[in-house]
């Protein structure tokens, strides 16, 4: 929030006019765009900004920042100045829970974007729900986060009215990966490993169910510790099974050495994973990544006409870090909150309602716009209506798109 001049402060205090809205603070408009006060709306951003997964988290932070700056430059919501408040969760659920309380205690925060990890989100959802604070993740894919454990038996029930996401579910992603590996890549025998975290375990379970439905065979399965980097014992097990591919439910810091040790053992088979390994860091950490596979939400932003402006503006923003796998989805998640604020303001005679959090939450279900990654809207569970997925292959040391489509689920 920009500082008031000493004179302005004195005058305001004398007049008893130094006021704050219930959610959102008043701020002088000193950018020469028409005069008058603006209300500062803070959008929280929770992601791993340090540690092994920071490449993804920093891309999320920068993309949220770009969305706020774009909205401010355009004066997209009259009388509103958006500000991003990033907090580092270190990919740790306990830290994410602490961050949730920090966001809740800041009355200016009307929505939170993030986190990256489904396991972190599990610790944030209830506090946000209790506080009526909107949360939208560009990366959480655990189906149970929106639909509960009953989704496995066809009894989906929305868990938290405050939770939304621009990323699709593990149910969708696991089915797409299974179809691609079985039908397109022609792999019929797969070894299955997960890292025991919410994201990895859920993704592996969905893959297994759909792969076996298609006629594929799971020739063995295992769990690993995501902090381990020596996988020679499990690699030896895989070698005995005659597996044609390894499917890994987890993230790139463990997937990269797992893949390299697999190839070092003489097994020339691909490792396939979900969006958790679809990072530019993966081929950097894995000297034998060539031919490995990953799935991610939507089409590559580089192929989307709708993303051209985002990419141009991101490059012009001189961010030190790449926007990575979740950049476009994070921009869209942040813009969804901006759109909800806009609806709330327009429905209240051009001013932010006193109960800004409730107004933003009520507006989220109505949000629909053409975003970076396509049309953004949400179903009755808060899930994105966009179920398009893309399979990628490491080709000449970098991820290259192979195939895009929507899977047949069920």
Coordinates of C-alpha atoms in Angstrom, one line a residue:
X1 CA 0.0 0.0 0.0
X2 CA 1.5 3.3 -1.0
X3 CA 2.2 5.8 1.8
X4 CA 0.0 8.8 2.3
X5 CA 1.7 12.1 2.6
X6 CA 2.1 13.5 6.1
X7 CA -0.3 16.3 5.2
X8 CA -3.0 14.0 3.9
X9 CA -2.7 11.8 7.0
X10 CA -3.0 14.8 9.3
X11 CA -6.0 16.1 7.5
X12 CA -7.7 12.7 7.4
X13 CA -7.2 12.1 11.1
X14 CA -8.5 15.6 11.9
X15 CA -11.6 14.9 9.9
X16 CA -12.0 11.5 11.4
X17 CA -12.0 10.1 7.9
X18 CA -9.3 7.5 8.1
X19 CA -11.5 4.5 7.4
X20 CA -11.1 0.9 6.5
X21 CA -13.6 -1.3 4.8
X22 CA -14.4 -4.6 6.5
X23 CA -12.3 -6.4 3.9
X24 CA -10.0 -4.4 1.7
X25 CA -8.2 -1.2 2.7
X26 CA -8.4 2.3 1.4
X27 CA -5.4 3.6 -0.5
X28 CA -4.6 6.9 -2.2
X29 CA -4.6 6.6 -6.0
X30 CA -1.3 8.3 -7.0
X31 CA -0.9 6.7 -10.4
X32 CA -2.5 9.6 -12.3
X33 CA -5.4 7.5 -13.5
X34 CA -8.2 9.6 -12.4
X35 CA -7.8 10.7 -8.8
X36 CA -9.6 9.5 -5.7
X37 CA -9.0 6.7 -3.3
X38 CA -8.6 3.1 -4.3
X39 CA -9.3 0.0 -2.2
X40 CA -6.4 -2.4 -2.0
X41 CA -7.5 -6.0 -2.4
X42 CA -4.8 -8.6 -1.5
X43 CA -4.7 -12.0 -3.2
X44 CA -2.6 -14.5 -1.3
X45 CA -0.3 -16.9 -3.1
X46 CA 0.9 -20.0 -1.4
X47 CA 3.5 -22.2 -3.0
X48 CA 7.0 -23.8 -2.3
X49 CA 9.2 -20.8 -3.0
X50 CA 12.3 -22.5 -1.6
X51 CA 13.4 -26.2 -1.7
X52 CA 13.3 -28.9 -4.3
X53 CA 9.9 -27.8 -5.8
X54 CA 10.7 -24.1 -5.9
X55 CA 11.0 -24.0 -9.7
X56 CA 7.3 -24.7 -9.9
X57 CA 6.4 -22.5 -7.0
X58 CA 8.3 -19.5 -8.3
X59 CA 6.6 -19.8 -11.7
X60 CA 3.3 -19.7 -9.8
X61 CA 4.3 -16.6 -7.8
X62 CA 5.4 -14.7 -10.9
X63 CA 2.3 -15.6 -12.9
X64 CA 0.0 -14.4 -10.1
X65 CA 2.0 -11.2 -9.8
X66 CA 1.6 -10.7 -13.6
X67 CA -2.2 -11.1 -13.4
X68 CA -2.4 -8.5 -10.6
X69 CA -0.2 -6.1 -12.4
X70 CA -2.2 -6.5 -15.7
X71 CA -5.5 -5.9 -13.9
X72 CA -4.1 -2.8 -12.2
X73 CA -2.6 -1.4 -15.5
X74 CA -6.0 -2.0 -17.2
X75 CA -7.9 -0.6 -14.3
X76 CA -10.0 -3.8 -14.8
X77 CA -12.0 -3.3 -11.6
X78 CA -12.7 0.4 -11.1
X79 CA -11.6 1.7 -7.7
X80 CA -9.6 -1.5 -6.9
X81 CA -5.8 -2.0 -6.7
X82 CA -4.7 -5.6 -6.5
X83 CA -1.7 -6.8 -4.6
X84 CA -0.2 -10.3 -4.4
X85 CA 1.1 -11.5 -1.0
X86 CA 3.3 -14.6 -1.6
X87 CA 4.0 -17.0 1.3
X88 CA 6.4 -20.0 1.1
X89 CA 4.9 -23.3 2.3
X90 CA 8.2 -25.3 1.5
X91 CA 5.9 -28.1 0.2
X92 CA 5.2 -28.9 3.9
X93 CA 1.5 -29.4 5.1
X94 CA 2.3 -27.9 8.5
X95 CA 3.7 -24.7 7.0
X96 CA 0.8 -24.4 4.6
X97 CA -1.5 -24.6 7.6
X98 CA 0.4 -21.8 9.3
X99 CA 0.2 -19.7 6.1
X100 CA -3.5 -20.2 5.9
X101 CA -3.9 -18.6 9.3
X102 CA -1.7 -15.7 8.2
X103 CA -3.9 -15.1 5.2
X104 CA -7.1 -15.4 7.2
X105 CA -5.9 -12.9 9.8
X106 CA -5.2 -10.3 7.1
X107 CA -8.6 -8.7 6.5
X108 CA -7.5 -7.4 3.1
X109 CA -7.0 -10.9 1.7
X110 CA -10.1 -11.7 -0.3
X111 CA -8.8 -14.9 -2.0
X112 CA -5.8 -17.2 -2.0
X113 CA -4.2 -18.9 -5.0
X114 CA -2.5 -22.2 -4.3
X115 CA -1.0 -24.4 -3.1
X116 CA 1.1 -26.6 -5.4
X117 CA 0.8 -29.8 -3.3
X118 CA -2.5 -31.6 -2.6
X119 CA -1.2 -32.7 0.8
X120 CA -0.6 -29.1 1.7
X121 CA -4.1 -28.2 0.5
X122 CA -5.6 -30.8 2.8
X123 CA -4.4 -28.7 5.8
X124 CA -5.5 -25.4 4.4
X125 CA -9.0 -26.2 3.1
X126 CA -10.9 -26.3 6.4
X127 CA -9.4 -23.2 7.9
X128 CA -10.3 -21.3 4.7
X129 CA -13.8 -22.8 4.7
X130 CA -14.3 -21.8 8.4
X131 CA -13.2 -18.3 7.5
X132 CA -15.2 -18.1 4.3
X133 CA -12.1 -17.2 2.3
X134 CA -12.0 -18.3 -1.3
X135 CA -9.1 -20.7 -2.3
X136 CA -8.3 -21.6 -5.9
X137 CA -5.4 -24.0 -6.8
X138 CA -3.8 -24.1 -10.2
X139 CA -2.1 -27.4 -9.4
X140 CA -4.0 -29.6 -6.9
X141 CA -5.3 -32.7 -8.6
X142 CA -6.3 -34.9 -5.8
X143 CA -9.9 -35.8 -6.7
X144 CA -11.0 -36.1 -3.0
X145 CA -10.2 -32.4 -2.4
X146 CA -13.4 -31.4 -4.1
X147 CA -15.5 -34.6 -4.3
X148 CA -14.5 -36.5 -1.1
X149 CA -13.4 -40.2 -0.9
X150 CA -16.9 -41.2 -2.1
X151 CA -15.9 -40.3 -5.7
X152 CA -14.3 -43.7 -6.0
X153 CA -17.7 -45.4 -5.6
X154 CA -19.7 -42.8 -7.6
X155 CA -20.8 -40.9 -4.5
X156 CA -19.1 -37.5 -5.0
X157 CA -20.0 -34.8 -2.4
X158 CA -18.5 -31.3 -2.4
X159 CA -16.2 -31.0 0.6
X160 CA -15.6 -27.2 0.9
X161 CA -17.6 -24.5 -0.7
X162 CA -14.5 -22.2 -0.6
X163 CA -12.3 -24.5 -2.7
X164 CA -11.9 -24.2 -6.5
X165 CA -9.2 -25.2 -9.0
X166 CA -8.1 -24.6 -12.6
X167 CA -6.2 -27.9 -12.7
X168 CA -8.2 -31.0 -13.4
X169 CA -8.4 -34.1 -11.2
X170 CA -6.3 -37.2 -10.8
X171 CA -9.3 -39.2 -11.9
X172 CA -9.0 -37.4 -15.3
X173 CA -5.2 -37.3 -15.4
X174 CA -4.8 -41.0 -14.4
X175 CA -7.3 -42.1 -17.1
X176 CA -5.6 -40.0 -19.7
X177 CA -2.1 -41.4 -18.9
X178 CA -3.4 -45.0 -18.9
X179 CA -5.1 -44.5 -22.3
X180 CA -2.0 -42.9 -23.8
X181 CA 0.5 -45.5 -22.5
X182 CA -1.7 -48.4 -23.5
X183 CA -3.2 -47.2 -26.8
X184 CA -0.7 -44.7 -28.2
X185 CA 2.6 -45.9 -26.7
X186 CA 1.7 -49.6 -26.9
X187 CA 2.9 -50.5 -23.4
X188 CA 0.9 -53.4 -22.0
X189 CA 3.0 -54.3 -18.9
X190 CA 3.8 -51.6 -16.3
X191 CA 5.5 -51.4 -13.0
X192 CA 3.8 -48.9 -10.6
X193 CA 5.4 -46.8 -8.0
X194 CA 4.1 -43.9 -5.8
X195 CA 5.7 -41.6 -3.2
X196 CA 2.9 -42.2 -0.6
X197 CA 1.9 -38.5 -0.7
X198 CA -1.7 -37.4 -1.4
X199 CA -1.0 -36.4 -5.0
X200 CA 1.3 -39.3 -6.0
X201 CA -0.8 -42.1 -4.4
X202 CA -4.1 -40.8 -5.9
X203 CA -2.6 -40.5 -9.3
X204 CA -1.1 -44.0 -9.2
X205 CA -4.4 -45.4 -8.1
X206 CA -6.3 -43.8 -10.9
X207 CA -3.7 -44.9 -13.4
X208 CA -3.9 -48.5 -12.2
X209 CA -7.7 -48.7 -12.3
X210 CA -7.9 -47.3 -15.8
X211 CA -4.9 -49.2 -17.2
X212 CA -6.2 -52.6 -16.0
X213 CA -9.7 -51.7 -17.4
X214 CA -8.0 -51.3 -20.8
X215 CA -6.4 -54.7 -20.5
X216 CA -3.0 -53.6 -19.3
X217 CA -1.1 -55.6 -16.6
X218 CA 0.5 -54.1 -13.5
X219 CA 3.5 -56.5 -13.1
X220 CA 4.6 -55.1 -9.8
X221 CA 4.1 -52.1 -7.5
X222 CA 6.1 -50.3 -4.8
X223 CA 6.2 -47.2 -2.6
X224 CA 9.2 -44.9 -2.1
X225 CA 10.1 -42.1 0.2
X226 CA 10.0 -38.9 -1.8
X227 CA 13.1 -37.7 0.0
X228 CA 15.2 -40.7 -1.0
X229 CA 17.6 -40.5 -4.0
X230 CA 19.0 -44.0 -4.0
X231 CA 16.5 -46.3 -5.8
X232 CA 18.7 -49.2 -6.8
X233 CA 16.8 -51.7 -4.7
X234 CA 13.5 -51.0 -6.3
X235 CA 15.2 -50.8 -9.7
X236 CA 16.4 -54.3 -9.2
X237 CA 12.9 -55.5 -8.5
X238 CA 11.6 -53.8 -11.7
X239 CA 14.2 -55.6 -13.8
X240 CA 12.8 -59.0 -12.8
X241 CA 9.3 -58.3 -14.0
X242 CA 9.8 -57.6 -17.7
X243 CA 8.0 -54.3 -17.4
X244 CA 7.7 -52.2 -20.6
X245 CA 7.3 -49.0 -18.7
X246 CA 7.4 -47.5 -15.2
X247 CA 4.5 -45.3 -14.0
X248 CA 5.5 -43.0 -11.1
X249 CA 3.0 -41.1 -9.0
X250 CA 5.0 -38.3 -7.5
X251 CA 7.2 -35.3 -8.3
X252 CA 10.3 -34.5 -10.3
X253 CA 13.0 -34.4 -7.5
X254 CA 12.6 -38.1 -6.9
X255 CA 11.4 -39.1 -10.4
X256 CA 14.6 -37.8 -12.1
X257 CA 17.1 -40.0 -10.2
X258 CA 14.7 -42.9 -10.2
X259 CA 14.6 -42.7 -14.0
X260 CA 18.3 -42.3 -14.4
X261 CA 19.1 -45.3 -12.1
X262 CA 16.5 -47.4 -14.0
X263 CA 18.4 -46.7 -17.3
X264 CA 21.8 -47.1 -15.6
X265 CA 20.7 -50.7 -14.7
X266 CA 20.3 -51.5 -18.4
X267 CA 16.5 -51.2 -18.5
X268 CA 15.7 -49.1 -21.6
X269 CA 12.1 -48.4 -20.6
X270 CA 10.4 -45.0 -20.2
X271 CA 9.3 -43.6 -16.8
X272 CA 5.9 -41.9 -17.1
X273 CA 4.4 -39.5 -14.5
X274 CA 1.9 -36.8 -14.1
X275 CA 2.2 -33.0 -14.0
X276 CA 4.4 -33.3 -10.9
X277 CA 7.3 -34.3 -13.1
X278 CA 6.4 -32.0 -16.0
X279 CA 9.0 -29.4 -15.2
X280 CA 12.0 -28.1 -17.1
X281 CA 14.1 -29.2 -14.1
X282 CA 13.3 -32.9 -14.7
X283 CA 15.6 -33.3 -17.8
X284 CA 18.2 -31.2 -16.1
X285 CA 18.4 -33.5 -13.1
X286 CA 18.2 -36.7 -15.2
X287 CA 21.0 -37.3 -17.8
X288 CA 19.0 -40.2 -19.2
X289 CA 15.5 -38.6 -19.4
X290 CA 15.2 -39.0 -23.2
X291 CA 12.0 -40.8 -24.0
X292 CA 10.4 -40.3 -20.6
X293 CA 6.8 -39.3 -20.6
X294 CA 4.5 -36.9 -18.6
X295 CA 1.0 -35.6 -18.6
X296 CA -0.2 -32.1 -17.8
X297 CA -3.4 -30.1 -17.8
X298 CA -4.6 -28.5 -21.0
X299 CA -2.6 -27.9 -24.2
X300 CA 0.9 -26.4 -24.0
X301 CA 0.5 -22.7 -23.5
X302 CA 3.0 -22.1 -26.3
X303 CA 0.5 -23.6 -28.7
X304 CA -2.5 -21.6 -27.6
X305 CA -3.5 -18.3 -29.2
X306 CA -5.1 -17.4 -25.9
X307 CA -1.7 -17.6 -24.2
X308 CA 0.2 -15.3 -26.6
X309 CA -0.4 -12.2 -24.6
X310 CA 0.5 -14.0 -21.3
X311 CA 3.8 -15.2 -22.7
X312 CA 4.7 -11.8 -24.2
X313 CA 3.9 -10.0 -21.0
X314 CA 5.7 -12.6 -18.9
X315 CA 8.8 -12.1 -20.9
X316 CA 8.5 -8.3 -20.8
X317 CA 8.2 -8.6 -17.0
X318 CA 11.8 -9.8 -16.8
X319 CA 11.0 -12.5 -14.2
X320 CA 14.1 -14.4 -13.3
X321 CA 12.2 -17.7 -13.2
X322 CA 10.3 -19.6 -16.0
X323 CA 6.5 -19.7 -15.7
X324 CA 6.9 -23.5 -15.7
X325 CA 4.0 -26.1 -15.8
X326 CA 1.5 -24.1 -13.8
X327 CA 2.1 -20.5 -15.0
X328 CA -0.9 -20.2 -17.3
X329 CA -3.1 -22.1 -14.8
X330 CA -2.0 -19.8 -12.0
X331 CA -2.6 -16.6 -14.1
X332 CA -6.1 -17.9 -14.8
X333 CA -6.7 -18.9 -11.1
X334 CA -5.6 -15.3 -10.0
X335 CA -7.8 -13.8 -12.7
X336 CA -10.8 -15.9 -11.5
X337 CA -10.5 -14.1 -8.2
X338 CA -10.1 -10.7 -10.0
X339 CA -13.3 -11.5 -11.9
X340 CA -15.1 -12.4 -8.7
X341 CA -14.0 -9.1 -7.2
X342 CA -15.3 -7.3 -10.3
X343 CA -18.7 -9.1 -10.0
X344 CA -18.9 -8.2 -6.3
X345 CA -18.1 -4.5 -7.0
X346 CA -20.5 -4.2 -9.9
X347 CA -23.2 -5.8 -7.8
X348 CA -22.7 -3.2 -5.0
X349 CA -23.0 0.1 -6.9
X350 CA -19.3 0.2 -7.8
X351 CA -17.9 -0.3 -4.4
X352 CA -16.4 -3.3 -2.6
X353 CA -19.1 -4.7 -0.2
X354 CA -18.3 -4.5 3.5
X355 CA -18.2 -8.3 3.6
X356 CA -15.8 -8.6 0.7
X357 CA -14.9 -12.2 1.4
X358 CA -18.5 -13.4 1.3
X359 CA -19.2 -11.4 -1.9
X360 CA -16.2 -12.8 -3.7
X361 CA -17.1 -16.4 -2.6
X362 CA -20.7 -15.9 -3.8
X363 CA -19.4 -14.6 -7.1
X364 CA -16.9 -17.4 -7.8
X365 CA -19.6 -19.9 -8.9
X366 CA -20.7 -17.4 -11.6
X367 CA -17.2 -16.7 -12.9
X368 CA -16.7 -17.6 -16.5
X369 CA -14.1 -16.0 -18.9
X370 CA -11.7 -16.8 -21.7
X371 CA -8.4 -17.3 -20.0
X372 CA -4.8 -18.1 -20.9
X373 CA -5.5 -21.9 -20.8
X374 CA -9.0 -21.8 -22.4
X375 CA -12.5 -21.1 -21.0
X376 CA -12.4 -20.9 -17.2
X377 CA -15.5 -21.9 -15.3
X378 CA -16.3 -24.3 -12.5
X379 CA -18.7 -27.2 -12.0
X380 CA -20.8 -28.0 -8.9
X381 CA -17.7 -29.3 -7.0
X382 CA -15.5 -26.3 -7.8
X383 CA -13.6 -28.3 -10.4
X384 CA -12.6 -26.8 -13.7
X385 CA -14.8 -27.7 -16.6
X386 CA -11.8 -28.0 -18.9
X387 CA -10.6 -31.7 -18.9
X388 CA -8.2 -31.4 -21.9
X389 CA -4.9 -33.1 -21.2
X390 CA -1.5 -33.3 -23.0
X391 CA 1.1 -36.1 -23.1
X392 CA 4.7 -35.0 -23.3
X393 CA 7.9 -36.8 -24.2
X394 CA 11.5 -35.7 -23.4
X395 CA 13.0 -35.2 -26.8
X396 CA 16.5 -33.8 -27.3
X397 CA 16.7 -32.8 -23.6
X398 CA 13.4 -31.0 -23.3
X399 CA 9.7 -31.8 -22.9
X400 CA 7.9 -31.9 -26.3
X401 CA 4.1 -32.3 -26.7
X402 CA 3.0 -35.6 -28.2
X403 CA -0.8 -35.8 -28.0
X404 CA -3.7 -33.8 -26.6
X405 CA -7.2 -35.0 -25.8
X406 CA -9.8 -35.6 -23.2
X407 CA -9.9 -39.1 -21.6
X408 CA -12.8 -41.5 -21.4
X409 CA -13.4 -41.9 -17.6
X410 CA -15.4 -44.6 -16.0

